Tab-separated table of C-alpha atoms in Angstrom:
chain	number	residue	atom	x	y	z
A	275	MET	CA	-0.002	0.040	-0.002
A	276	GLU	CA	1.256	3.456	-0.777
A	277	LYS	CA	2.824	5.314	2.154
A	278	ILE	CA	3.366	9.015	2.880
A	279	LEU	CA	7.088	9.271	3.971
A	280	ASN	CA	8.179	11.058	7.094
A	281	GLY	CA	11.261	11.345	9.333
A	282	PRO	CA	14.467	9.987	7.912
A	283	GLU	CA	12.694	8.380	4.976
A	284	LEU	CA	11.281	11.711	3.959
A	285	LYS	CA	14.649	13.472	4.241
A	286	GLU	CA	16.275	10.777	2.029
A	287	ALA	CA	13.451	11.048	-0.495
A	288	GLN	CA	13.683	14.793	-0.740
A	289	GLY	CA	17.439	14.505	-1.502
A	290	TRP	CA	16.767	11.976	-4.342
A	291	LEU	CA	13.828	14.081	-5.600
A	292	GLN	CA	16.208	17.041	-5.791
A	293	ALA	CA	18.620	14.893	-7.857
A	294	ALA	CA	15.634	14.079	-10.154
A	295	VAL	CA	14.859	17.726	-10.463
A	296	GLU	CA	18.370	18.331	-11.616
A	297	GLU	CA	17.898	15.609	-14.257
A	298	ALA	CA	14.687	17.120	-15.388
A	299	GLY	CA	16.516	20.364	-16.067
A	300	LYS	CA	18.417	18.584	-18.838
A	301	SER	CA	15.166	17.810	-20.750
A	302	PRO	CA	14.648	19.662	-24.009
A	303	CYS	CA	10.955	19.262	-23.664
A	304	LYS	CA	9.139	22.610	-23.676
A	305	ARG	CA	5.807	21.208	-22.495
A	306	ASP	CA	6.832	19.009	-19.531
A	307	LYS	CA	10.119	18.437	-17.889
A	308	ARG	CA	10.526	15.230	-15.913
A	309	GLY	CA	13.520	13.600	-14.250
A	310	ALA	CA	14.113	10.194	-12.602
A	311	VAL	CA	16.800	8.694	-10.283
A	312	ILE	CA	17.182	5.004	-9.479
A	313	VAL	CA	18.626	4.141	-6.088
A	314	ASP	CA	19.797	0.535	-5.475
A	315	SER	CA	19.046	-1.412	-2.295
A	316	ILE	CA	22.003	-0.160	-0.449
A	317	GLY	CA	21.246	3.574	-1.142
A	318	LEU	CA	23.506	4.249	-4.091
A	319	GLU	CA	22.453	6.044	-7.329
A	320	ILE	CA	22.690	3.584	-10.120
A	321	GLY	CA	20.863	5.361	-12.930
A	322	SER	CA	19.210	8.635	-13.925
A	323	GLY	CA	17.350	10.188	-16.847
A	324	PHE	CA	15.023	12.769	-18.177
A	325	ASN	CA	12.386	12.866	-20.763
A	326	ALA	CA	13.611	13.550	-24.322
A	327	PRO	CA	13.164	12.454	-27.856
A	328	PRO	CA	14.941	9.105	-28.712
A	329	ALA	CA	18.705	9.470	-28.741
A	330	GLY	CA	19.841	11.081	-31.972
A	331	LEU	CA	16.499	12.620	-32.797
A	332	GLU	CA	15.392	16.206	-32.308
A	333	CYS	CA	12.378	17.560	-30.438
A	334	GLU	CA	9.840	18.272	-33.259
A	335	PRO	CA	7.164	21.038	-32.781
A	336	ARG	CA	4.465	18.967	-34.495
A	337	HIS	CA	4.895	16.296	-31.742
A	338	CYS	CA	5.186	18.687	-28.878
A	339	GLU	CA	1.596	18.867	-27.603
A	340	PRO	CA	-0.495	16.182	-29.381
A	341	THR	CA	1.946	13.223	-29.149
A	342	CYS	CA	4.837	14.144	-26.880
A	343	LYS	CA	4.026	11.582	-24.219
A	344	ASP	CA	4.125	8.928	-26.843
A	345	TYR	CA	7.018	10.322	-28.972
A	346	ALA	CA	9.443	11.161	-26.130
A	347	VAL	CA	11.255	8.590	-24.158
A	348	HIS	CA	10.031	9.008	-20.593
A	349	ALA	CA	12.427	9.944	-17.748
A	350	GLU	CA	11.779	6.534	-16.186
A	351	MET	CA	12.958	4.572	-19.276
A	352	ASN	CA	15.917	6.766	-19.793
A	353	ALA	CA	16.945	6.170	-16.222
A	354	ILE	CA	16.691	2.410	-16.732
A	355	ALA	CA	18.763	2.607	-19.888
A	356	ASN	CA	21.356	4.789	-18.204
A	357	ALA	CA	21.537	2.144	-15.345
A	358	VAL	CA	22.144	-0.550	-17.873
A	359	ARG	CA	24.722	1.426	-19.833
A	360	ARG	CA	26.583	2.113	-16.530
A	361	GLY	CA	26.762	-1.642	-15.858
A	362	ASN	CA	24.108	-1.492	-13.115
A	363	GLY	CA	21.437	-3.602	-14.783
A	364	GLN	CA	21.542	-6.321	-12.122
A	365	LYS	CA	21.232	-3.716	-9.374
A	366	LEU	CA	17.825	-2.642	-10.688
A	367	PHE	CA	16.236	-5.514	-8.760
A	368	ASN	CA	14.863	-4.183	-5.531
A	369	ALA	CA	15.848	-0.578	-6.389
A	370	THR	CA	13.684	2.479	-5.855
A	371	MET	CA	12.904	5.137	-8.517
A	372	TYR	CA	12.362	8.758	-7.564
A	373	HIS	CA	10.364	10.719	-10.176
A	374	ALA	CA	10.182	14.608	-10.356
A	375	ARG	CA	7.805	16.797	-12.387
A	376	THR	CA	9.141	20.309	-12.621
A	377	GLU	CA	8.264	23.836	-13.855
A	378	ARG	CA	11.059	26.359	-14.272
A	379	GLY	CA	13.356	24.080	-12.249
A	380	ILE	CA	11.104	23.766	-9.269
A	381	LEU	CA	9.691	20.505	-8.028
A	382	GLN	CA	5.890	20.282	-8.555
A	383	LYS	CA	3.180	18.021	-7.179
A	384	SER	CA	2.633	14.946	-9.291
A	385	ARG	CA	-0.743	13.404	-9.994
A	386	SER	CA	-1.649	9.874	-9.127
A	387	PRO	CA	0.356	7.164	-11.037
A	388	LYS	CA	-1.037	6.847	-14.501
A	389	CYS	CA	1.656	5.827	-16.900
A	390	TYR	CA	1.264	2.132	-17.747
A	391	GLN	CA	4.001	2.486	-20.393
A	392	CYS	CA	6.529	3.044	-17.576
A	393	SER	CA	4.959	0.968	-14.763
A	394	LYS	CA	5.046	-2.246	-16.646
A	395	HIS	CA	8.717	-1.815	-17.490
A	396	LEU	CA	9.582	-1.066	-13.862
A	397	VAL	CA	7.902	-4.331	-13.008
A	398	VAL	CA	9.846	-6.191	-15.664
A	399	PHE	CA	13.238	-4.757	-14.503
A	400	GLY	CA	12.491	-5.683	-10.868
A	401	ILE	CA	12.367	-2.145	-9.451
A	402	SER	CA	10.439	-2.537	-6.149
A	403	GLY	CA	9.282	0.996	-5.386
A	404	PHE	CA	8.422	4.372	-6.914
A	405	VAL	CA	8.363	7.742	-5.096
A	406	LEU	CA	6.374	10.799	-6.146
A	407	ASN	CA	6.014	14.253	-4.657
A	408	ARG	CA	2.237	14.273	-4.265
A	409	GLU	CA	-0.269	16.808	-2.792
A	410	GLY	CA	-0.246	14.890	0.494
A	411	GLY	CA	3.510	14.665	0.629
A	412	CYS	CA	6.330	12.381	-0.661
A	413	THR	CA	4.583	9.118	-1.411
A	414	TYR	CA	6.185	5.696	-1.750
A	415	TYR	CA	4.388	3.142	-3.946
A	416	PRO	CA	5.266	-0.535	-3.867
A	417	ILE	CA	5.744	-1.349	-7.491
A	418	GLU	CA	2.706	-3.593	-7.563
A	419	ASP	CA	0.471	-0.714	-6.418
A	420	PHE	CA	2.124	1.722	-8.859
A	421	ASN	CA	1.474	-0.683	-11.618
A	422	ARG	CA	-2.175	-1.391	-10.586
A	423	LEU	CA	-2.999	2.309	-10.350
A	424	SER	CA	-1.437	2.959	-13.735
A	425	LEU	CA	-3.430	0.116	-15.238
A	426	GLU	CA	-6.647	1.378	-13.697
A	427	SER	CA	-5.903	4.821	-15.205
A	428	LEU	CA	-5.370	3.219	-18.627
A	429	GLU	CA	-8.595	1.208	-18.357
A	430	ALA	CA	-10.572	4.372	-17.307
A	431	ARG	CA	-9.420	6.188	-20.499
A	432	SER	CA	-10.527	3.266	-22.712
C-alpha cells in the first residue's frame, strides 16, 4: 500500500527528488520536464534520466503537444537505460525510482500514478518502489500498487 514518507525516509526522499529535479533540467521538452533517479537497495544512485526524444532525434514541434508523451522517451525509461549502460542492470532488482515533475526548475506536485508504459517496464526490470511528490507529501508506492494504479488509469481512459 502507498505510504506518505516522514522522518529519515522523507529526508532521504527529498534528497533523491532534488537529484531528479536536476535531471529534469536537462530535458529539451518545452511542454513538460521530468527527471528520474534510481537508487539501489544499499542507497547508491545507479541510474538517472530525463524525458527527451529518442537519442539522436530532435524535439519536433509537431509532436510537442499532441503526441509528446508517446513520442518522447520518458524519464523513467531513460533512467533504466542509463543504469544498464553504466553496468548496473543487475542492481535494478529491489531498487527504488524517484520521479520529479518540474516547472522552471522547481519540483511540482505529481498526480496519481497513471503511466502504464513506464509502470510495466519497472515491474519487468525488478524495481521494487516508486516515489512521487504528491499533494499529501512524498509518497512511496510498492511497484505492484504503482502498476495497478497505472493500469486502472489506462482502463478508465478506454
